[in-house]
PDB file of C-alpha atoms and ligand atoms in Angstrom:
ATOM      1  CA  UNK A1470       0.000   0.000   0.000  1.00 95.00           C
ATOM      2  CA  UNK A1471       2.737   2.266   0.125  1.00 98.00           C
ATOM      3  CA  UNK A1472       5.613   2.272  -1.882  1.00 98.00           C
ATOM      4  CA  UNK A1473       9.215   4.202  -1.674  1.00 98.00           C
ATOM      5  CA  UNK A1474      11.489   4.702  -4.291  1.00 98.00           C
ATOM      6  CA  UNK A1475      15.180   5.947  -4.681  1.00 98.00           C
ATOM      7  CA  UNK A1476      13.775   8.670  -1.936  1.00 98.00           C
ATOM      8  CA  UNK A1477      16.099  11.312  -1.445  1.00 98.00           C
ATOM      9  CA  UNK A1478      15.817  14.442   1.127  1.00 98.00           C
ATOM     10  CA  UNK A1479      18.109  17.306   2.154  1.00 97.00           C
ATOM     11  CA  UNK A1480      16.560  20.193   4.032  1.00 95.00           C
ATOM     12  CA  UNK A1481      18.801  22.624   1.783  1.00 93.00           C
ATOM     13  CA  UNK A1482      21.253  22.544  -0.388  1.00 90.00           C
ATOM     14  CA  UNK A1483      24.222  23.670   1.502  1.00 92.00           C
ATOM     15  CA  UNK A1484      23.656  20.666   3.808  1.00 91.00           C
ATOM     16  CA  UNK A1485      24.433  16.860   3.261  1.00 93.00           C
ATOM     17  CA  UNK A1486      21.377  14.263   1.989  1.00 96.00           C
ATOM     18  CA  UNK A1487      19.678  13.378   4.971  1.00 98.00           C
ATOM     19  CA  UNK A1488      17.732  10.341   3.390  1.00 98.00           C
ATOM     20  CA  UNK A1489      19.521   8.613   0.531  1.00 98.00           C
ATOM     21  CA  UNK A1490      18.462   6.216  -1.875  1.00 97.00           C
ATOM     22  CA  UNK A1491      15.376   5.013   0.121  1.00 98.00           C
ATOM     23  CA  UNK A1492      13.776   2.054  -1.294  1.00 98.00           C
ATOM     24  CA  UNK A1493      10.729   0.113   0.637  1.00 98.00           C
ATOM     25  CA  UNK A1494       7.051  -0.983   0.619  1.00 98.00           C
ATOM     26  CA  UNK A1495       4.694  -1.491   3.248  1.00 98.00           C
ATOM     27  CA  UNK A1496       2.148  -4.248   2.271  1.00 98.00           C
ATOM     28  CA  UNK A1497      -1.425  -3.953   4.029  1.00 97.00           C
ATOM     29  CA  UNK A1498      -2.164  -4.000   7.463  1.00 97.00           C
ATOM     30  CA  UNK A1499       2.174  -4.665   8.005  1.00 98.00           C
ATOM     31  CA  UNK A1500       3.634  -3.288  10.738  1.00 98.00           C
ATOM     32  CA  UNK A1501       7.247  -2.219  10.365  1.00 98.00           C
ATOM     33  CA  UNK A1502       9.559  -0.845  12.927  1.00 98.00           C
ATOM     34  CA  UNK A1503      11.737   1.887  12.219  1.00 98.00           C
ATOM     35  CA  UNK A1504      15.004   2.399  14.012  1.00 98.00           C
ATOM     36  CA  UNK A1505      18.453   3.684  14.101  1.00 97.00           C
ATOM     37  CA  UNK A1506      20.726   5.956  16.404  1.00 97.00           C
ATOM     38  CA  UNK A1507      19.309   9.608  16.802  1.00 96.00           C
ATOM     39  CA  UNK A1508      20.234  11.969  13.843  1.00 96.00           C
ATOM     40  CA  UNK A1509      19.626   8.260  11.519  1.00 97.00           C
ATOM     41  CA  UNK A1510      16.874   9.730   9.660  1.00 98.00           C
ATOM     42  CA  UNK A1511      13.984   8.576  10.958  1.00 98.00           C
ATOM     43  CA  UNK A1512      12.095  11.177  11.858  1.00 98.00           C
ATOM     44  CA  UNK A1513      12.414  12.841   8.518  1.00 98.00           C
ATOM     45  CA  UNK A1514      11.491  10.015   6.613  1.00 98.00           C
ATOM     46  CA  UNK A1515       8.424   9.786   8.742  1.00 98.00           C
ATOM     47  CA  UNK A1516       7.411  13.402   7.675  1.00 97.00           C
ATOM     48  CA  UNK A1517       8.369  13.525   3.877  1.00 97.00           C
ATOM     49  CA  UNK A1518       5.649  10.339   3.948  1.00 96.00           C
ATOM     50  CA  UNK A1519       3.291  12.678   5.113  1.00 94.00           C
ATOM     51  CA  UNK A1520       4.171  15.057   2.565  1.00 93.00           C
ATOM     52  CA  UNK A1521       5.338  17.828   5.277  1.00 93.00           C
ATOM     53  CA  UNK A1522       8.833  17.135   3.217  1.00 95.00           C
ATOM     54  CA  UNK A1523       9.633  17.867   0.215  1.00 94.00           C
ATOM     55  CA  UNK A1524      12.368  15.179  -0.854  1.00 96.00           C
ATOM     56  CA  UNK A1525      14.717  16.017  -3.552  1.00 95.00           C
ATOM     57  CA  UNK A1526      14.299  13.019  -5.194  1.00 96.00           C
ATOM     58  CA  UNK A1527      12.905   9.712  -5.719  1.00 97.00           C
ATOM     59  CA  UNK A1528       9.362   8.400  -5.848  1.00 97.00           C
ATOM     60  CA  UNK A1529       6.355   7.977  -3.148  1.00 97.00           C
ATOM     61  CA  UNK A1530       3.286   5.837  -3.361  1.00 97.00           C
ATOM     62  CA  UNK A1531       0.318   5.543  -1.113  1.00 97.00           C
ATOM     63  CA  UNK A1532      -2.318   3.619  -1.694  1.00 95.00           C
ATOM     64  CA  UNK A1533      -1.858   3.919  -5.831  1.00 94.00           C
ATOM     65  CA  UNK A1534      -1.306   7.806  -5.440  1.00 95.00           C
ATOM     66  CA  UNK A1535       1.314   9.314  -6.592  1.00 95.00           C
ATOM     67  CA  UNK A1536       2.629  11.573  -4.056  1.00 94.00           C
ATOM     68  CA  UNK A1537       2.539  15.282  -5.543  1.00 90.00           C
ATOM     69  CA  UNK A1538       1.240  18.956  -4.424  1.00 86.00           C
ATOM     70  CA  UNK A1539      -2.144  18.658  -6.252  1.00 89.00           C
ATOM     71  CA  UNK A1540      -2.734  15.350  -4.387  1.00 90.00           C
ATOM     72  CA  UNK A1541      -1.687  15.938  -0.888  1.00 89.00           C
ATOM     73  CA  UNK A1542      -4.615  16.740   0.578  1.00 87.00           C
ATOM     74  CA  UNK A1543      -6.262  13.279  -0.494  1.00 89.00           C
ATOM     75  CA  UNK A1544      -3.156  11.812   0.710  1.00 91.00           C
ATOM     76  CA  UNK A1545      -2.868  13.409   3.710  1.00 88.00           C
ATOM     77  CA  UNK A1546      -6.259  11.667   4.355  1.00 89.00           C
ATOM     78  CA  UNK A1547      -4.779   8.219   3.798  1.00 95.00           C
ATOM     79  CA  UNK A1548      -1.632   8.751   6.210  1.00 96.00           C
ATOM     80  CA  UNK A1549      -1.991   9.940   9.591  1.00 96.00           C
ATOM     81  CA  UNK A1550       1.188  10.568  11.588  1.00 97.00           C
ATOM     82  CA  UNK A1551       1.530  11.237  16.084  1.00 97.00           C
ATOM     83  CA  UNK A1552       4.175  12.989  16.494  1.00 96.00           C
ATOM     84  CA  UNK A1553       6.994  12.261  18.749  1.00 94.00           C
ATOM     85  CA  UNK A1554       5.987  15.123  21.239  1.00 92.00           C
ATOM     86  CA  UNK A1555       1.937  14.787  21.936  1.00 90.00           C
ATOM     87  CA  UNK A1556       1.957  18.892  22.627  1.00 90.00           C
ATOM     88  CA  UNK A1557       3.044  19.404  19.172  1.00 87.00           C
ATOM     89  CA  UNK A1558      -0.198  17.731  18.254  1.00 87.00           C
ATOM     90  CA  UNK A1559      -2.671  19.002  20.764  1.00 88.00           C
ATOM     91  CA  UNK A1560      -3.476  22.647  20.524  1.00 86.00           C
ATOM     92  CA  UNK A1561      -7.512  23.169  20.932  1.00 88.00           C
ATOM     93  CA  UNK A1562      -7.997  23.501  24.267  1.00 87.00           C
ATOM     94  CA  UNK A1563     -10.423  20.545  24.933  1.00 90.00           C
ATOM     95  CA  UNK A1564      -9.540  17.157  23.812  1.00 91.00           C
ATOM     96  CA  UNK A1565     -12.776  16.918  21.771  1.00 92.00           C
ATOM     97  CA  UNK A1566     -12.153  20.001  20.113  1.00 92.00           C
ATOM     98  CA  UNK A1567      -8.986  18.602  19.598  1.00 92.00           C
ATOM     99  CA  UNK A1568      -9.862  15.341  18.166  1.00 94.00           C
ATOM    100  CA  UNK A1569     -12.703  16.825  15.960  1.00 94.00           C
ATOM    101  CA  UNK A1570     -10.362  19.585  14.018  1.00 93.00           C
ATOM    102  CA  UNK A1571      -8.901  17.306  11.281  1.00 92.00           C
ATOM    103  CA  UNK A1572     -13.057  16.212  10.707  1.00 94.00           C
ATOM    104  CA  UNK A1573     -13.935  19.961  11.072  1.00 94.00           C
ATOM    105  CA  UNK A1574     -10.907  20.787   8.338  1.00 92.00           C
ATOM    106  CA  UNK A1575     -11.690  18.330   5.918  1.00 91.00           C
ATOM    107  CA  UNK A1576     -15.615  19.564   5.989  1.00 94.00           C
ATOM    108  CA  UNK A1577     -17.191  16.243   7.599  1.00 95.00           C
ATOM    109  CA  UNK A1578     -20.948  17.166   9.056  1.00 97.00           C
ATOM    110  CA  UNK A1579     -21.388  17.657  13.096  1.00 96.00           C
ATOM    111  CA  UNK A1580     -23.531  14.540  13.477  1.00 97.00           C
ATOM    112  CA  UNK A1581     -20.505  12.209  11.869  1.00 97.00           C
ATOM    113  CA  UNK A1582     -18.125  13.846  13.865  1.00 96.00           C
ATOM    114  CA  UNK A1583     -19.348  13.247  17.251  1.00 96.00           C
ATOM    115  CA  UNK A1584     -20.272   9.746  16.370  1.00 97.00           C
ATOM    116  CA  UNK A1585     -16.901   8.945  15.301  1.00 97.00           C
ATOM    117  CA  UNK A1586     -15.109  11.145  18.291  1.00 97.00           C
ATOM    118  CA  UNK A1587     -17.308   9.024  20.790  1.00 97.00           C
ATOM    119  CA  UNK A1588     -16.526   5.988  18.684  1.00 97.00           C
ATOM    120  CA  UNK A1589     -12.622   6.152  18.929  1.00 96.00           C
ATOM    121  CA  UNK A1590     -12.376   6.899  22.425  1.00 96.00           C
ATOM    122  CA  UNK A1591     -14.113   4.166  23.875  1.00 96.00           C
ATOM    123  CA  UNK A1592     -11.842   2.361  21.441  1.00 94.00           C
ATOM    124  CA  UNK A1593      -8.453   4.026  22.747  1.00 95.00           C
ATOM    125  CA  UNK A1594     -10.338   3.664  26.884  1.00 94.00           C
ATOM    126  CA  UNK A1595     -10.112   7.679  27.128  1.00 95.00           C
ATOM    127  CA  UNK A1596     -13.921   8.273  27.254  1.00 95.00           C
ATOM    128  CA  UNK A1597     -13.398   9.996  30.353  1.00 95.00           C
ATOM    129  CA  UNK A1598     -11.152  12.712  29.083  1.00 94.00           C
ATOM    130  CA  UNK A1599     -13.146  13.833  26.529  1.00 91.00           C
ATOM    131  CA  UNK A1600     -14.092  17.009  28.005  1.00 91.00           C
ATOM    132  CA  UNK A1601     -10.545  18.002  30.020  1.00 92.00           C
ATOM    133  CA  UNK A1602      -8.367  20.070  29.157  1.00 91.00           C
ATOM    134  CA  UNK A1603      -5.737  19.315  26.390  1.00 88.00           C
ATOM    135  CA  UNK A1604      -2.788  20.773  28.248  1.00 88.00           C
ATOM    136  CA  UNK A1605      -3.445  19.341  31.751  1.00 91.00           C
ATOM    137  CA  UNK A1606      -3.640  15.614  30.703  1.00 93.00           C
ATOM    138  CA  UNK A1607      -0.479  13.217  31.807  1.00 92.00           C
ATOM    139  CA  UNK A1608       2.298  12.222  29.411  1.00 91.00           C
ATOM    140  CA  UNK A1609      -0.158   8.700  28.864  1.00 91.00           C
ATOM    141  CA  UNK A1610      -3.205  10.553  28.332  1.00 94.00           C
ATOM    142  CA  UNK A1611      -1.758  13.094  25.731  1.00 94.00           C
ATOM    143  CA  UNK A1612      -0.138  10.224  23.999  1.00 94.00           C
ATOM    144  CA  UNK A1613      -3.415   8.549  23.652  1.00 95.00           C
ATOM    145  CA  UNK A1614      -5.596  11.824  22.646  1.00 95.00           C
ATOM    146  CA  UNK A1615      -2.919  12.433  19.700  1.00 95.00           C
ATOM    147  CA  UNK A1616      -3.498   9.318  18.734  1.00 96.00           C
ATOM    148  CA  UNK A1617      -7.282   9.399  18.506  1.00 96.00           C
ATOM    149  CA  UNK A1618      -6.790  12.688  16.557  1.00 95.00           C
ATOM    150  CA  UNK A1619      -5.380  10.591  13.547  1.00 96.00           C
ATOM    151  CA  UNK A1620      -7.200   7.790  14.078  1.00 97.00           C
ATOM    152  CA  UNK A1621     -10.502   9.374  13.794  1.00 96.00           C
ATOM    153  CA  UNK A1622      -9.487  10.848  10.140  1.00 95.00           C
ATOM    154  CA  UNK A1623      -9.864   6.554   9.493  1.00 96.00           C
ATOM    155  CA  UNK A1624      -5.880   6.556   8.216  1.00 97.00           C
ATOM    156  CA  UNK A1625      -4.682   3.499   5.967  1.00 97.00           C
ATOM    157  CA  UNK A1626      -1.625   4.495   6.894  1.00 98.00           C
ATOM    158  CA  UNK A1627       0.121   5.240  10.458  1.00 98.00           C
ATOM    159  CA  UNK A1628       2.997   6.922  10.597  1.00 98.00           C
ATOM    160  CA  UNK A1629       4.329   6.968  14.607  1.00 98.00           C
ATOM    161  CA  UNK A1630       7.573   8.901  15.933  1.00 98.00           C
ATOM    162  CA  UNK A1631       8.594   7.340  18.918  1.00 97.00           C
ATOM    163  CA  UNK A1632       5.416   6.354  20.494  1.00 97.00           C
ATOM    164  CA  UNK A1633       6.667   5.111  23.867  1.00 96.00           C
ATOM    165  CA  UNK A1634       9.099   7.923  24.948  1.00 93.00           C
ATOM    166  CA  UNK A1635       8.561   9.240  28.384  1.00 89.00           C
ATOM    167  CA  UNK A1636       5.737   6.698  28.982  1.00 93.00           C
ATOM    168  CA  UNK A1637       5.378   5.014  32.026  1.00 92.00           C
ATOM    169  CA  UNK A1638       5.686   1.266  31.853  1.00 94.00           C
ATOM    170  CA  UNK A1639       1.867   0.983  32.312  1.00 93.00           C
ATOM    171  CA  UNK A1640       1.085   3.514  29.552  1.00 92.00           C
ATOM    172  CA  UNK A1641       3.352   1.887  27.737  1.00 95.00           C
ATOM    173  CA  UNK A1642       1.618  -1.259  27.111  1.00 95.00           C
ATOM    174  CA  UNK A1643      -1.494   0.087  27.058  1.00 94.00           C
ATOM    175  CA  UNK A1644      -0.804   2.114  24.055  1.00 95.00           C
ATOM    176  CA  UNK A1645       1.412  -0.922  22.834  1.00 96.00           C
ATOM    177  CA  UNK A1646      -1.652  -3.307  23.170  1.00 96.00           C
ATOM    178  CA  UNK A1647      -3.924  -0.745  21.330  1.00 96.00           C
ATOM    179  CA  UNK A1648      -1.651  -0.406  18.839  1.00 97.00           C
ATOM    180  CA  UNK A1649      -1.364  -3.961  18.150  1.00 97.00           C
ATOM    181  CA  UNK A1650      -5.161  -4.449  17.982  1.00 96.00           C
ATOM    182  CA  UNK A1651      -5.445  -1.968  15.098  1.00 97.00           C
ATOM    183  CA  UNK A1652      -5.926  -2.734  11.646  1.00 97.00           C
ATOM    184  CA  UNK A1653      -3.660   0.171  10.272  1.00 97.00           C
ATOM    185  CA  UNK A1654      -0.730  -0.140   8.456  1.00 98.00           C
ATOM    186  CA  UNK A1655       2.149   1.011  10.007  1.00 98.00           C
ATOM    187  CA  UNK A1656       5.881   2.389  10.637  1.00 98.00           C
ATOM    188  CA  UNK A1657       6.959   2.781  14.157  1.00 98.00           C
ATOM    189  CA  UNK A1658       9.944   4.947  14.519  1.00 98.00           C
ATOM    190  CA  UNK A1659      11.256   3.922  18.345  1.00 97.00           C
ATOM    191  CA  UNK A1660      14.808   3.705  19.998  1.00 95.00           C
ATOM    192  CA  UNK A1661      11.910   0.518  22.131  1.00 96.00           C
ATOM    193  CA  UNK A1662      13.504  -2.203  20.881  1.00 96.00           C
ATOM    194  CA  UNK A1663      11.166  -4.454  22.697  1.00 96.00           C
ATOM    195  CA  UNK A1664       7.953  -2.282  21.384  1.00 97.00           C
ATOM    196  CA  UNK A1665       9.988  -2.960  18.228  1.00 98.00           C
ATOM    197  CA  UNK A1666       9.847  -6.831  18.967  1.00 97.00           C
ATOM    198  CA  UNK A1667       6.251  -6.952  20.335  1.00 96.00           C
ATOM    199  CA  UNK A1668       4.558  -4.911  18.006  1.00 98.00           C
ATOM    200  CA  UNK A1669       6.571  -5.186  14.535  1.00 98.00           C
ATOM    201  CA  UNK A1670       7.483  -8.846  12.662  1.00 98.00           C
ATOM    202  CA  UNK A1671       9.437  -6.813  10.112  1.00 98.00           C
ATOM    203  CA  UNK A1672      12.496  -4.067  11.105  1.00 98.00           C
ATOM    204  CA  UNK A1673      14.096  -1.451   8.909  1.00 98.00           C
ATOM    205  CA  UNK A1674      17.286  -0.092  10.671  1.00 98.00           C
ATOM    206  CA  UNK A1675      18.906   3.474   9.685  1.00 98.00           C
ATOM    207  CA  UNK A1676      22.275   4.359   9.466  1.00 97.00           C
ATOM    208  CA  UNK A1677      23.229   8.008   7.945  1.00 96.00           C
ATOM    209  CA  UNK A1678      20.269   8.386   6.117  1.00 97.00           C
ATOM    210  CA  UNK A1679      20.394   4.818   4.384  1.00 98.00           C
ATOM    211  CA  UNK A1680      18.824   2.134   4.903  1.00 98.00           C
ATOM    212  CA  UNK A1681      21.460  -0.244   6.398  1.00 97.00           C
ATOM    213  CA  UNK A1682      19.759  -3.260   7.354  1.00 98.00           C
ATOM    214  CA  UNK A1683      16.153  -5.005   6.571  1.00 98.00           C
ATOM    215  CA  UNK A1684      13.931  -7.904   7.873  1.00 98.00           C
ATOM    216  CA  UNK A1685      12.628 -10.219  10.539  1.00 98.00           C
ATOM    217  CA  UNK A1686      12.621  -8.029  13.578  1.00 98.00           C
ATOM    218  CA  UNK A1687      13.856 -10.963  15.586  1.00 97.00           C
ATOM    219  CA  UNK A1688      16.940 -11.747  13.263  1.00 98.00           C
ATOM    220  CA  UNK A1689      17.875  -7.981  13.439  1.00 97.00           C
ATOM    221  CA  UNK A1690      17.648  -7.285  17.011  1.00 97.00           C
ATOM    222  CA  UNK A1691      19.745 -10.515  17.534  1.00 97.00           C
ATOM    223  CA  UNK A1692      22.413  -9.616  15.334  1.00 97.00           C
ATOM    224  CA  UNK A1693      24.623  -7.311  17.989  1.00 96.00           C
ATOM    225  CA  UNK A1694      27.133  -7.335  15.893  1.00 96.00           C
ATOM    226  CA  UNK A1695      25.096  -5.150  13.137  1.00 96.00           C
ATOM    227  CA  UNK A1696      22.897  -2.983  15.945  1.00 96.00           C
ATOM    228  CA  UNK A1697      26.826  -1.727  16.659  1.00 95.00           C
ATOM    229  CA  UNK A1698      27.641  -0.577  13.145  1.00 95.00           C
ATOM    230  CA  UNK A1699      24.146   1.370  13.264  1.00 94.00           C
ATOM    231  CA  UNK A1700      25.092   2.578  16.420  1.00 92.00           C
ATOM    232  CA  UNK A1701      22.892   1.167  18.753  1.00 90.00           C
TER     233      UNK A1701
HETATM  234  N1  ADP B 868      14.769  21.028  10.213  1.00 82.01           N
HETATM  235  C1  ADP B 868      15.999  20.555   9.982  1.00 82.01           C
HETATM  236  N2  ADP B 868      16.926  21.298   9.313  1.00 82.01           N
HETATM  237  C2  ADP B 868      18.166  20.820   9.069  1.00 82.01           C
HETATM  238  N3  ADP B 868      18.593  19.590   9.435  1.00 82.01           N
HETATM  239  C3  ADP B 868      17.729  18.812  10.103  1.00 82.01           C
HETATM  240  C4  ADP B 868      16.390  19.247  10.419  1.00 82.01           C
HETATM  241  N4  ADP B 868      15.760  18.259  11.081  1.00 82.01           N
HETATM  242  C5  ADP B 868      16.651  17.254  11.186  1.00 82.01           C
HETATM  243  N5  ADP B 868      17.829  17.588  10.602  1.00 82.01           N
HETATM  244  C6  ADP B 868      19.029  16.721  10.488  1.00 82.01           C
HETATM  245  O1  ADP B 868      18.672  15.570   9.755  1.00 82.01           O
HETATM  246  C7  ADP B 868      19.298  14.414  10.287  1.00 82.01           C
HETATM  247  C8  ADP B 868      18.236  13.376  10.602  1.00 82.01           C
HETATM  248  O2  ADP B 868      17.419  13.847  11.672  1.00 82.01           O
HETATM  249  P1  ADP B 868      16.109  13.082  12.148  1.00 82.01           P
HETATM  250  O3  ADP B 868      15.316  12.736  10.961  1.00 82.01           O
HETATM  251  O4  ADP B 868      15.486  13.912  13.190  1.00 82.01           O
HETATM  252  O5  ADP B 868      16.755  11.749  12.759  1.00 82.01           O
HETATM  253  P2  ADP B 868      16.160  10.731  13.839  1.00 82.01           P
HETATM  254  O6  ADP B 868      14.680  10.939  13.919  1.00 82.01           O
HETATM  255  O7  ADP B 868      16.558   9.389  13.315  1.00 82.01           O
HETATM  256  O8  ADP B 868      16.858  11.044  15.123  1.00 82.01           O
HETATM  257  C9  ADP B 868      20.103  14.876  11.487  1.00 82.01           C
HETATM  258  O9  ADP B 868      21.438  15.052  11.084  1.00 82.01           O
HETATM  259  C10 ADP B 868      19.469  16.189  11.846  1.00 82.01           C
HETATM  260  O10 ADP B 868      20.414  17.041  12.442  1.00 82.01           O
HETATM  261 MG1   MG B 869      13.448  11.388  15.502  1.00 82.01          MG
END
């Protein structure tokens, strides 16, 4: 459902490529882990999927749409991406204004958007939040709302930057065990390599903006040897 090609991004020309010669697909409902030492890439390949990016070179596919200006909307519709840092996501000041913008933006009617904002947080076990305040939930809760943002847009595709840092071990595997119970595609950018293990079958690992190594999660992770090179 999505496919990568020969992907190549530099954020201006007097710096060095930051993402070289990507190649990859994602098939349907796969979930692949994304990692590599900090400054790898990872984050920036996450956001030239989402079109926030503009690579250089090389070719994107999502869902048998070429990725272009005049389509990025419509695409932007098919990938939805959380953010490493949940207040970079949340900025209405109620979660349910929150979680209801995308809907609002893309012109979907008041009746379908509270049926679908109800609908994803009983799914995500936030119910209770959904009139608090953005800004005063925990690290956990935040997590989660940013998560129901994009998930309530119905994504194909979801795009997550390092959904487990600062979580607490039990918010951890809550949002690892709602993750896992989701149909979405996916690619999980984490420095978890155990959410890598529990939640991906299939690992791409960064090194300097290429992609360095590829396949089972558990072959990669056990090959110590190669984590080294990457830098991990
Ligand atoms: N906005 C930016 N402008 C210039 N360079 C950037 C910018 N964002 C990231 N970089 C550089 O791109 C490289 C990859 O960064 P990033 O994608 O954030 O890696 P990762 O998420 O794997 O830690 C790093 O060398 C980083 O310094
Ligand atoms: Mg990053």
């Amino acid at each position: 459902m999505l496919h990568v090609k020969n992907l190549t991004v530099q954020y201006s020309p007097a710096d060095p490529l930051v993402l070289q010669d990507i190649s990859f697909s994602l098939e349907p409902a796969e979930r692949v882990a994304l990692i590599g030492a900090n400054g790898a890439g990872k984050s920036t390949l996450l956001l030239t999927l989402i079109g926030v990016i503009k690579p250089q070179g090389g070719a994107i596919t999502l869902g048998g749409i070429p990725m272009n200006q005049e389509r990025l909307r419509e695409l932007r519709q098919l990938a939805g991406m959380v953010f490493q840092d949940p207040d970079n996501q949340l900025f209405m000041p109620t979660l349910v204004d929150d979680i209801g913008f995308g809907l609002r933006n893309y012109g979907f009617d008041e009746k379908t958007i509270e049926v679908r904002i109800t609908a994803i947080l009983a799914q995500l076990g936030i119910s209770h939040l959904k009139n608090r305040l953005s800004h005063k939930l925990s690290g956990g809760e935040k997590r989660l709302a940013a998560l129901a943002g994009v998930l309530v847009m119905e994504p194909s595709l979801l795009l997550l930057d390092e959904p487990s840092a600062f979580l607490d071990p039990r918010s951890r595997r809550t949002l690892i065990s709602i993750l896992a119970g989701l149909p979405q595609t996916m690619l999980v950018a984490t420095h978890d390599l155990e959410l890598a293990r529990d939640l991906c079958p299939r690992t791409m690992l960064l090194k300097g903006g290429r992609v360095f190594a590829e396949g089972p999660t558990q072959d990669l992770l056990q090959d110590h040897t190669l984590l080294e090179h990457a830098g991990l």
